[in-house]
């Protein structure tokens, strides 16, 4: 029987894991670099108000035009990347550390310690993050710090639950028992036996969570709860451009596209990593 | 003084859950046994008899709910010193679960050495080579990861890890039960060889009568958490007519259907 070899279709080729892995890492890496180098790359001061050049078309001086206050959109986008990515990393790292600590403790010690910590986690999980943010903002006033703290307080629970499960499965394995018999301290067991074995899932979840963190920061800023003007942040930029949606939609489109690209990259990267390591994603 | 003494050890597993009913299960009940230095005690019993729990208690991994465990006269759950840890080592049944998949064979064997001794890097390397060759593998195997070994080879690495710090007692928790016939015989031979060479004592926990008989000098039968038979010599065990022993003996396959024993 002669079956003609079918050319792989575009979608199949796009889902080539290797390509996605390299492409997304390259894009995100480049973005992190530009964010770091924003002061040197940005053509203008992102905060410089110059009403003489407000709402300009793209030109050689203003590659992406200007906003209603005459500020350079490209410069603001570049500086906005610093806020979005930087604080996403901050939220990720801090909630990861809290989650790792609590989850590992609960899973490793077990018993009533586990029960106590997990019931506490259930309590936190039952509390919607938006309400928490609104509450914090209500008390301390709007600002990035409040948003970050609120997101941190909510995010760590997911890490904690995941690490607890992973550690509990590992703890049943005899190599942990063998390590105890071999005289390894609990700290050494955590360092050499538990951590290397929970690293792959950690990487996957971390990548997926980064996308969420960026989305959350932008959403809060868009609602006016997070970053306050004149600071540049993608969500806040969409908020500022909102009034000009009919005349100058690009003011919303540029930051919107950036948010979309970054989150899509993080998600695709997470997906391909999870496939590579054979890790199942936790339900969110 | 015996090397190891268990005195009236009882153990219950209780699952205490926060705000819920407590369920308890007795696993060991008033178990006393002694093990003399340089001997091998075969601990036989069906699955669920409490053999492995007994092993975990002796290893200091599970504090018994009642009774004492004396190692060289010292209660291992009373002393603050961790000295006994170096002297009691273990070989588990499933060698794949007993080693960290992210560590090389060299790192696996080196773990007890780095914890209990202060060897210089080249002395450590030398010791590792000696150990791995002792168990019938080669120097090149030190750099390999567990997934590059077969079950039998991995069990040899576990044995190398167990003898690394010159322990006095090794607990063999079903150490040959998951191996094929050939590997089982080879590992048993290796264990016997090491025992004579280093004057080791074994507690051989198994449900495998043949394997137990190949290595043990004395036999203890455990059933539902209680000792139901003690046989001080091989002969006494071979002649035993106790129903618990017969149950294990009858479970063996006959060499020919004609020689099948009649089950009680």
JSON list of C-alpha atoms in Angstrom, two decimals, chain B residues 4 27 36 83 211 216 262:
[
{"chain": "B", "resi": 4, "resn": "UNK", "atom": "CA", "xyz": [21.39, -6.38, 69.53]},
{"chain": "B", "resi": 27, "resn": "UNK", "atom": "CA", "xyz": [1.83, -4.05, 64.03]},
{"chain": "B", "resi": 36, "resn": "UNK", "atom": "CA", "xyz": [24.79, -12.25, 68.60]},
{"chain": "B", "resi": 83, "resn": "UNK", "atom": "CA", "xyz": [27.06, 6.43, 67.08]},
{"chain": "B", "resi": 211, "resn": "UNK", "atom": "CA", "xyz": [17.28, -17.38, 50.69]},
{"chain": "B", "resi": 216, "resn": "UNK", "atom": "CA", "xyz": [21.03, -17.65, 58.40]},
{"chain": "B", "resi": 262, "resn": "UNK", "atom": "CA", "xyz": [0.00, -31.89, 50.78]}
]
